[in-house]
């Protein structure tokens, strides 16, 4: 779509997890039917939306500093006689609601993640001079409620895409705000998911990552009325012609059942990469976190997954400095990491979140101790990641080519293990899968050379590559 003098422009800044990335895309789709065209330049925007994250204190604070910068732009536009509307969406909006409007006068509207279907109405309120704050948990099926035109408006955004199939969390880990900001676990119906996946594939997507705060808690009724879990859904999606690769994230160890594990053995389209957060290797800390499993349960689970898919790349999340974490508890985490051997993992210093049970515990770990633990853990994880990447040098891997590379004449793709691969190649390869000989290891990616065209994991109508 090209701009006309009447086109309004929206700039959305996205913080936090992939679910927010997905939500921002859907907001863009919904706003498009209201006449808003997306822009990457905040200074051109008539509507600025911050899609925020509340998971840790730093993430939440970023919103207020960004609002300071947006205020300068809004005032400059006003001097030119141009109105800029500023909205805060996402989990900070949900958690802080009216407080944001009070603390930041620049904000015209506040909208929580369950209410994006109301965005057009909220913008109309703003035009009438109101400052709406909408944080109802009215419905979880927000995108099912969008006008059909918005749902059908899936714009091409490249070769890979996220697809939310489940939202919310009932697990109530004692450190986590998600059950409060995203509400109870809700699964989207099969038909809606299949429809959206088909539209994505039509728009050029070849790899879909299914999203959910507890994605493996997804369940729904299959076409014959029988109860489906994530495994059956993955099989159904793999039938879509042209959909070459599937991934899912984020999983909870307690929802990782045998049926889903078997899919990792049997479904070639399901990529061998699993993000399975454990948070800590200490049973005492896991209990205090209300994770409701022990470290050994997790290790045995990883063994069972590796029994069926020995090459699987494991990833995880860790928190250090949880209240009451002793040196011995932390060493148990280090031992668990050593035992699992991660291909990638994310680790964070515990951040007390208002309203969560752990925030009230009187045994907070000092920042200096937490920092030192984080440093050691991240060094171990970085070494494991390098070792994993190094282990692929000299092998041949199927790479899905995603976009032009860093330098002219280069192309960038991803291995089944989610590693970035850079190689000499032609933009016409984008969207196809080719076999690549991995020759070396850079800081953030592997290097290689294409050796032959390969068909996608299933028989799909993807074009064969010319040699
Ligand atoms: N402090 C630090 N890390 C947290 N996470 C969630 N809540 C907190 C918190 N209060 C981490 C967990 C989770 C990831 C998304 O963020 O590791 O898996
Ligand atoms: Fe937060 Fe725990 Fe739910 Fe994950 S499982 S979203 S960490 S409460």
Tab-separated table of C-alpha atoms in Angstrom, residues 21-192:
chain	number	residue	atom	x	y	z
A	21	UNK	CA	5.666	-9.553	18.346
A	22	UNK	CA	2.645	-11.541	17.200
A	23	UNK	CA	0.208	-9.136	18.904
A	24	UNK	CA	1.887	-6.129	17.275
A	25	UNK	CA	1.422	-7.699	13.843
A	26	UNK	CA	-2.243	-8.363	14.563
A	27	UNK	CA	-2.713	-4.777	15.786
A	28	UNK	CA	-1.135	-3.598	12.531
A	29	UNK	CA	-3.620	-5.763	10.598
A	30	UNK	CA	-6.573	-4.408	12.602
A	31	UNK	CA	-5.449	-0.803	12.235
A	32	UNK	CA	-4.943	-1.229	8.484
A	33	UNK	CA	-8.700	-1.423	7.993
A	34	UNK	CA	-8.983	1.830	9.933
A	35	UNK	CA	-6.698	3.413	7.340
A	36	UNK	CA	-3.412	3.173	9.222
A	37	UNK	CA	-0.289	2.244	7.332
A	38	UNK	CA	2.673	0.925	9.353
A	39	UNK	CA	5.827	3.033	9.477
A	40	UNK	CA	9.305	2.291	10.833
A	41	UNK	CA	9.894	5.980	11.536
A	42	UNK	CA	8.399	7.166	14.787
A	43	UNK	CA	8.683	10.809	13.759
A	44	UNK	CA	6.281	10.203	10.810
A	45	UNK	CA	3.620	8.514	12.924
A	46	UNK	CA	0.144	9.800	13.727
A	47	UNK	CA	-0.295	6.953	16.193
A	48	UNK	CA	2.529	5.644	18.395
A	49	UNK	CA	1.870	2.395	20.248
A	50	UNK	CA	4.238	0.875	22.781
A	51	UNK	CA	3.573	-2.844	23.159
A	52	UNK	CA	5.127	-3.379	26.552
A	53	UNK	CA	6.597	-6.090	28.762
A	54	UNK	CA	6.238	-6.363	32.540
A	55	UNK	CA	8.221	-9.542	33.175
A	56	UNK	CA	11.143	-7.824	34.936
A	57	UNK	CA	11.490	-4.393	36.492
A	58	UNK	CA	13.944	-3.147	33.860
A	59	UNK	CA	11.546	-4.044	31.053
A	60	UNK	CA	8.735	-2.078	32.711
A	61	UNK	CA	10.931	0.960	33.400
A	62	UNK	CA	11.970	1.165	29.732
A	63	UNK	CA	8.399	2.133	28.890
A	64	UNK	CA	8.541	5.307	30.953
A	65	UNK	CA	11.855	6.412	29.473
A	66	UNK	CA	10.508	5.771	25.961
A	67	UNK	CA	7.392	7.783	26.808
A	68	UNK	CA	9.703	10.686	27.691
A	69	UNK	CA	11.167	10.567	24.174
A	70	UNK	CA	7.732	10.221	22.576
A	71	UNK	CA	6.548	13.299	24.489
A	72	UNK	CA	9.235	15.407	22.804
A	73	UNK	CA	8.048	14.182	19.373
A	74	UNK	CA	4.412	14.742	20.240
A	75	UNK	CA	5.094	18.301	21.351
A	76	UNK	CA	7.156	19.035	18.224
A	77	UNK	CA	4.314	17.691	16.036
A	78	UNK	CA	1.773	19.783	17.948
A	79	UNK	CA	3.804	22.914	17.210
A	80	UNK	CA	3.399	22.037	13.509
A	81	UNK	CA	-0.337	21.606	14.038
A	82	UNK	CA	-0.204	17.796	13.811
A	83	UNK	CA	-1.903	15.557	16.385
A	84	UNK	CA	0.012	12.453	17.489
A	85	UNK	CA	-1.918	9.875	19.500
A	86	UNK	CA	0.118	7.841	21.992
A	87	UNK	CA	-1.029	4.471	23.310
A	88	UNK	CA	0.424	1.974	25.763
A	89	UNK	CA	-0.476	-1.658	25.102
A	90	UNK	CA	0.810	-4.980	26.427
A	91	UNK	CA	1.537	-6.246	29.904
A	92	UNK	CA	2.559	-2.946	31.543
A	93	UNK	CA	-0.759	-1.536	30.351
A	94	UNK	CA	-2.547	-4.504	31.891
A	95	UNK	CA	-0.665	-4.366	35.176
A	96	UNK	CA	-0.538	-0.612	35.728
A	97	UNK	CA	-3.681	0.640	33.932
A	98	UNK	CA	-4.696	4.068	35.256
A	99	UNK	CA	-1.311	4.526	36.904
A	100	UNK	CA	0.284	4.975	33.451
A	101	UNK	CA	-2.194	7.667	32.459
A	102	UNK	CA	-1.528	9.394	35.796
A	103	UNK	CA	2.262	9.130	35.640
A	104	UNK	CA	2.627	9.953	31.925
A	105	UNK	CA	0.307	12.750	30.712
A	106	UNK	CA	1.597	12.164	27.154
A	107	UNK	CA	-0.436	8.931	27.007
A	108	UNK	CA	-3.822	9.136	25.277
A	109	UNK	CA	-4.916	5.533	25.666
A	110	UNK	CA	-4.041	2.399	27.604
A	111	UNK	CA	-5.056	-1.033	26.317
A	112	UNK	CA	-4.313	-4.464	27.794
A	113	UNK	CA	-3.566	-7.598	25.741
A	114	UNK	CA	-7.093	-8.994	26.112
A	115	UNK	CA	-8.688	-5.893	24.588
A	116	UNK	CA	-6.980	-5.206	21.272
A	117	UNK	CA	-10.227	-5.836	19.444
A	118	UNK	CA	-11.408	-2.554	21.001
A	119	UNK	CA	-8.564	-0.468	19.539
A	120	UNK	CA	-10.700	1.206	16.821
A	121	UNK	CA	-13.340	2.175	19.416
A	122	UNK	CA	-10.660	3.442	21.793
A	123	UNK	CA	-9.164	5.589	19.038
A	124	UNK	CA	-12.627	7.018	18.370
A	125	UNK	CA	-12.853	7.861	22.103
A	126	UNK	CA	-9.500	9.633	21.898
A	127	UNK	CA	-10.766	11.638	18.906
A	128	UNK	CA	-13.706	12.720	21.113
A	129	UNK	CA	-11.277	14.022	23.713
A	130	UNK	CA	-11.306	11.073	26.138
A	131	UNK	CA	-8.304	9.188	27.609
A	132	UNK	CA	-9.571	5.605	27.663
A	133	UNK	CA	-7.998	2.892	29.848
A	134	UNK	CA	-9.165	-0.584	28.797
A	135	UNK	CA	-7.788	-3.495	30.800
A	136	UNK	CA	-10.807	-5.789	31.059
A	137	UNK	CA	-10.234	-9.536	31.016
A	138	UNK	CA	-13.474	-9.673	29.047
A	139	UNK	CA	-12.457	-12.267	26.481
A	140	UNK	CA	-9.362	-14.185	25.701
A	141	UNK	CA	-10.280	-14.875	22.090
A	142	UNK	CA	-9.410	-11.340	21.144
A	143	UNK	CA	-8.388	-12.021	17.569
A	144	UNK	CA	-11.446	-14.114	16.867
A	145	UNK	CA	-13.443	-10.975	17.669
A	146	UNK	CA	-11.590	-8.754	15.205
A	147	UNK	CA	-13.602	-7.824	12.115
A	148	UNK	CA	-13.187	-10.490	9.417
A	149	UNK	CA	-11.403	-7.997	7.154
A	150	UNK	CA	-8.680	-7.546	9.777
A	151	UNK	CA	-8.249	-11.262	10.263
A	152	UNK	CA	-7.927	-11.850	6.557
A	153	UNK	CA	-5.395	-9.140	6.170
A	154	UNK	CA	-2.349	-11.224	6.936
A	155	UNK	CA	0.408	-9.276	5.275
A	156	UNK	CA	3.479	-10.932	3.977
A	157	UNK	CA	6.212	-10.482	6.537
A	158	UNK	CA	8.786	-12.940	5.350
A	159	UNK	CA	9.498	-16.613	5.444
A	160	UNK	CA	8.939	-17.313	9.137
A	161	UNK	CA	6.012	-16.325	11.323
A	162	UNK	CA	4.618	-16.679	14.813
A	163	UNK	CA	1.126	-17.994	15.392
A	164	UNK	CA	-0.458	-17.707	18.831
A	165	UNK	CA	-2.411	-20.853	19.704
A	166	UNK	CA	-2.683	-20.451	23.467
A	167	UNK	CA	-2.577	-17.569	25.881
A	168	UNK	CA	-2.353	-17.110	29.585
A	169	UNK	CA	-1.060	-19.216	32.418
A	170	UNK	CA	-2.572	-21.039	35.382
A	171	UNK	CA	0.743	-22.233	36.798
A	172	UNK	CA	1.383	-19.318	39.168
A	173	UNK	CA	5.134	-19.618	39.569
A	174	UNK	CA	5.729	-17.397	42.585
A	175	UNK	CA	8.042	-14.979	40.741
A	176	UNK	CA	5.949	-14.423	37.640
A	177	UNK	CA	3.462	-11.715	36.608
A	178	UNK	CA	2.148	-13.548	33.554
A	179	UNK	CA	-0.881	-15.162	35.242
A	180	UNK	CA	-1.919	-11.646	36.308
A	181	UNK	CA	-1.177	-9.812	33.047
A	182	UNK	CA	-2.228	-12.473	30.533
A	183	UNK	CA	-4.950	-14.174	32.535
A	184	UNK	CA	-5.994	-17.823	32.655
A	185	UNK	CA	-4.893	-20.455	30.115
A	186	UNK	CA	-7.052	-20.368	26.991
A	187	UNK	CA	-6.569	-22.440	23.827
A	188	UNK	CA	-7.602	-21.263	20.373
A	189	UNK	CA	-9.815	-23.658	18.403
A	190	UNK	CA	-8.221	-25.916	15.779
A	191	UNK	CA	-10.140	-24.425	12.849
A	192	UNK	CA	-8.988	-20.867	13.629
